[in-house]
Protein backbone atom coordinates (compact mmCIF):
# COMPACT_ATOMS: atom_id res chain seq x y z
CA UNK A 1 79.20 102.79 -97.67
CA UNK A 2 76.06 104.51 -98.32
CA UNK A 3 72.80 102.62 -98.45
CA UNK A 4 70.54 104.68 -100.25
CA UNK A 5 66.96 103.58 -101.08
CA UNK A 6 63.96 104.16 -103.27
CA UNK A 7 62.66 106.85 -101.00
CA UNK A 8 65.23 109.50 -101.57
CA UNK A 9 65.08 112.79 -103.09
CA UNK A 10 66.95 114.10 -106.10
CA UNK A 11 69.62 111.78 -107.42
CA UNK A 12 70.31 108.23 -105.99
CA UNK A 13 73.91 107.15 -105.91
CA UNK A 14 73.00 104.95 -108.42
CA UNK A 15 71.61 105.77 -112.52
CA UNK A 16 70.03 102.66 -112.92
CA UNK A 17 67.07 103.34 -115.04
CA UNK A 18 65.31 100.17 -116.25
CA UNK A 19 63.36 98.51 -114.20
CA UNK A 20 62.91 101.32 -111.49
CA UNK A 21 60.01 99.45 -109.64
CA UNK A 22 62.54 96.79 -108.51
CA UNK A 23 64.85 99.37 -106.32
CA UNK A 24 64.58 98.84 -103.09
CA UNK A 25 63.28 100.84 -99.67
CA UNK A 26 65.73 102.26 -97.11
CA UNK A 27 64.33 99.72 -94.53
CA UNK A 28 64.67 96.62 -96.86
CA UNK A 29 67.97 97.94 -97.90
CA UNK A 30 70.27 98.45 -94.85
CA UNK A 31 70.05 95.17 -93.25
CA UNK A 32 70.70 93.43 -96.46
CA UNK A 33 73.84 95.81 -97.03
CA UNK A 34 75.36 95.68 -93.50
CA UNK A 35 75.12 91.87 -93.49
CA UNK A 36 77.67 92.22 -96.57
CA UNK A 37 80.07 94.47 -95.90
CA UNK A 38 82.68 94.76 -92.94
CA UNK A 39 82.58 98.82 -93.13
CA UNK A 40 80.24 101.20 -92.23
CA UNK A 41 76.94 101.66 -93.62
CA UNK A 42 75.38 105.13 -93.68
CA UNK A 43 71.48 105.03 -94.21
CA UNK A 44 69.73 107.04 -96.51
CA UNK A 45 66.59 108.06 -97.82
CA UNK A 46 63.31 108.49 -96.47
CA UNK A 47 64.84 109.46 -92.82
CA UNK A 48 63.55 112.93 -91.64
CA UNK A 49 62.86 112.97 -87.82
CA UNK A 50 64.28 110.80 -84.84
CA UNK A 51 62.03 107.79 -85.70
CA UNK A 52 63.54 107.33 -88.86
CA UNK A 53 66.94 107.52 -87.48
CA UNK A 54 66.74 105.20 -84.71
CA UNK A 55 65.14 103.13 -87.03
CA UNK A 56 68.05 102.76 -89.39
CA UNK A 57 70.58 101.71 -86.43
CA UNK A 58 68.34 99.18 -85.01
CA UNK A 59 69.02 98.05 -89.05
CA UNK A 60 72.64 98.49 -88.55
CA UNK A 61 73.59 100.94 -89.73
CA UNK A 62 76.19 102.93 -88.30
CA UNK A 63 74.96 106.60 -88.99
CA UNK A 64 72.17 108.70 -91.56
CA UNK A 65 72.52 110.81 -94.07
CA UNK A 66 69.26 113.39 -93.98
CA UNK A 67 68.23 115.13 -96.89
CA UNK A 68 65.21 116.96 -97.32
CA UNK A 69 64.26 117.19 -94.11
CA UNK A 70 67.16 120.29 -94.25
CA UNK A 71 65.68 121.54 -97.31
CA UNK A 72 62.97 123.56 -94.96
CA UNK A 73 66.46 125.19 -92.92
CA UNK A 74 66.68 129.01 -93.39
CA UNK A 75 70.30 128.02 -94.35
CA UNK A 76 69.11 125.85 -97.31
CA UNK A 77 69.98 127.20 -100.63
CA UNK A 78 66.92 126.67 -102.28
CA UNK A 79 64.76 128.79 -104.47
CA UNK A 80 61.47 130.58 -103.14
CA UNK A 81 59.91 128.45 -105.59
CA UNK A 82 61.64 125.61 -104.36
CA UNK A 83 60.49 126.16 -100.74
CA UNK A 84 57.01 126.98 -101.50
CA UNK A 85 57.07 123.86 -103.34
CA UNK A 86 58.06 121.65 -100.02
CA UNK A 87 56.00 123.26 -97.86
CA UNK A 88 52.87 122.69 -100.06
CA UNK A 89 53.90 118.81 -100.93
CA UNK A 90 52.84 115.62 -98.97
CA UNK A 91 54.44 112.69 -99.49
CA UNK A 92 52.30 110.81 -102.40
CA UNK A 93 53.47 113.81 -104.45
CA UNK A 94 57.18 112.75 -105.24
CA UNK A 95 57.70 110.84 -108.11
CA UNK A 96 61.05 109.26 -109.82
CA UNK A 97 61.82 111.50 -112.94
CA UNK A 98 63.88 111.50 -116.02
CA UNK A 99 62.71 114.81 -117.31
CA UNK A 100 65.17 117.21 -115.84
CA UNK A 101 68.78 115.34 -116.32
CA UNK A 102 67.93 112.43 -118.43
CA UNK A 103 68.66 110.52 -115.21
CA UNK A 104 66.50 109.26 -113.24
CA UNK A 105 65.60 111.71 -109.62
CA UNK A 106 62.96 111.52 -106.82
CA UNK A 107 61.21 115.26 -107.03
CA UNK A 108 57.78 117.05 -106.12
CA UNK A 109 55.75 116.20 -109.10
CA UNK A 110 54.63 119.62 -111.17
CA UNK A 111 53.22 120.60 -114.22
CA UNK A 112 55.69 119.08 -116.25
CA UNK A 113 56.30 115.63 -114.25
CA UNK A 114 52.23 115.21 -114.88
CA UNK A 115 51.64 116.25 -118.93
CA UNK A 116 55.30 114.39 -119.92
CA UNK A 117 55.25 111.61 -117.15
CA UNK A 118 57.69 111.74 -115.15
CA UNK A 119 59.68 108.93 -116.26
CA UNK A 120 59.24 109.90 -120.60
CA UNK A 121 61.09 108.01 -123.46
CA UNK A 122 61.19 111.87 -125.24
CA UNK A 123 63.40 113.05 -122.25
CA UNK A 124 66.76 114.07 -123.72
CA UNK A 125 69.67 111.73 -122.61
CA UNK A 126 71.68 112.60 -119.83
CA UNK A 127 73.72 115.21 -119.82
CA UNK A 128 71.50 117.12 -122.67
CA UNK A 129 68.19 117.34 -120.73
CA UNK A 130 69.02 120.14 -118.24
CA UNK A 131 70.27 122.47 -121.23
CA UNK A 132 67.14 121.38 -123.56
CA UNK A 133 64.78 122.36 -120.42
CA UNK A 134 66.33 125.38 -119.28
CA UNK A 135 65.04 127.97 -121.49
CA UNK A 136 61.64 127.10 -120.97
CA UNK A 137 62.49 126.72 -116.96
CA UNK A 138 64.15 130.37 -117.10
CA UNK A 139 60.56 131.89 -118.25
CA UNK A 140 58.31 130.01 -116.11
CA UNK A 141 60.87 131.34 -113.22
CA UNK A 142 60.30 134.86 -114.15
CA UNK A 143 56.62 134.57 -113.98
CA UNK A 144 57.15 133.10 -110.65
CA UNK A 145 55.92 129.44 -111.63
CA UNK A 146 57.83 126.21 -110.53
CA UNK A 147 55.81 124.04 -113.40
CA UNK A 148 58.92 123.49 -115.13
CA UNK A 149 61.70 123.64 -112.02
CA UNK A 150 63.01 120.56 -110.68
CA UNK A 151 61.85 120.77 -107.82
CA UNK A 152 64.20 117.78 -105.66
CA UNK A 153 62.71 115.95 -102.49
CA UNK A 154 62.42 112.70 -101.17
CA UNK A 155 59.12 110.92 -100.27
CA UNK A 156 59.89 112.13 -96.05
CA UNK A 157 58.88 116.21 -97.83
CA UNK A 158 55.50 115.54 -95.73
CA UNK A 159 57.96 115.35 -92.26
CA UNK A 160 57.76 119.15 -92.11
CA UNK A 161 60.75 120.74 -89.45
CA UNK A 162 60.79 124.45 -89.99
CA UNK A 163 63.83 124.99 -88.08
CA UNK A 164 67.35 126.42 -88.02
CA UNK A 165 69.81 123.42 -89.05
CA UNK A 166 71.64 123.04 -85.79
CA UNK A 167 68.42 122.71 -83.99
CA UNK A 168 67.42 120.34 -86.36
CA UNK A 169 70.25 117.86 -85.80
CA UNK A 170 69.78 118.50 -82.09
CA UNK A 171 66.22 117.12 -82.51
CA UNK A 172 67.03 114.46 -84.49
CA UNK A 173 69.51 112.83 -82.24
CA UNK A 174 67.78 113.78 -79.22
CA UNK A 175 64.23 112.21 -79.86
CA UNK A 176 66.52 108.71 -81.81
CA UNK A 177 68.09 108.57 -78.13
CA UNK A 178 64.97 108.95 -76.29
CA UNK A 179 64.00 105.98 -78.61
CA UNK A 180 67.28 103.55 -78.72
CA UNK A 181 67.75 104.27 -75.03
CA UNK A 182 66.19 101.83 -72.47
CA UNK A 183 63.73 103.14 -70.07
């Protein structure tokens, strides 16, 4: 089972969209979630370097799933806008959003995000948003600007690793066991 909190980027694994200051935190989360199930919990959200995951197996869970701290990866599929984007951003400059899908998604707040608010009554339902956005999206691309991109990352985007993936998850477990392990 995956316990995914607030802090994540892009979608949750969860659509809820009333009442969005209620969700709750990664840290808050896991505990809660491994006291109530007899399977394994996976933690997610806000985990992007070795503190993060020892963090969540102190909590109990029983492994992490990492998100945008790959997003910086050469092998990361993302845009040049899209990169530029997470290597500019610091983590008071996600937000929760509606604009993009009609769903509610953790991304680096732009142009858009700040002159619609990122969480707008006017936002098309889901799944009409993307296609009502995407013309506009498609010419702000061409002149190179992200201001109307969706632009996905979760509140860790100010964790900066600018390295290949496998060295990444090298890092990650090796500075969590230098943590968890006694001295």
């Amino acid at each position: 089972m995956i316990a995914m909190g607030y802090e994540a980027g892009g979608h949750r694994g969860l659509f809820l969209s009333d009442q969005l200051h209620t969700q709750v935190g990664t840290f808050a989360l896991v505990p809660q979630v491994v006291d109530a199930v007899k399977i394994p919990v996976i933690a997610a959200g806000g985990i992007a370097d070795g503190r993060g995951v020892a963090a969540a197996f102190v909590l109990g869970a029983s492994a992490v799933q990492v998100g945008t701290a790959y997003l910086f990866c050469p092998q990361a599929s993302v845009s040049a806008l899209h990169r530029q984007a997470l290597l500019d951003a610091t983590d008071s400059q996600t937000a929760l959003t509606n604009i993009f899908t009609g769903r509610p998604a953790r991304g680096i707040v732009n142009r858009i995000m700040r002159e619609a608010g990122p969480i707008s009554a006017l936002a098309p339902a889901f799944p009409l948003a993307g296609g009502a956005l995407m013309p506009l999206r498609a010419i702000a691309e061409k002149q190179h600007s992200s201001d109307f991109t969706n632009l996905w990352a979760g509140q860790a985007v100010g964790i900066k690793h600018q390295l290949d993936a496998t060295e990444l998850t090298r890092q990650l477990a090796e500075n969590a066991l230098k943590i968890l392990s006694p001295r």
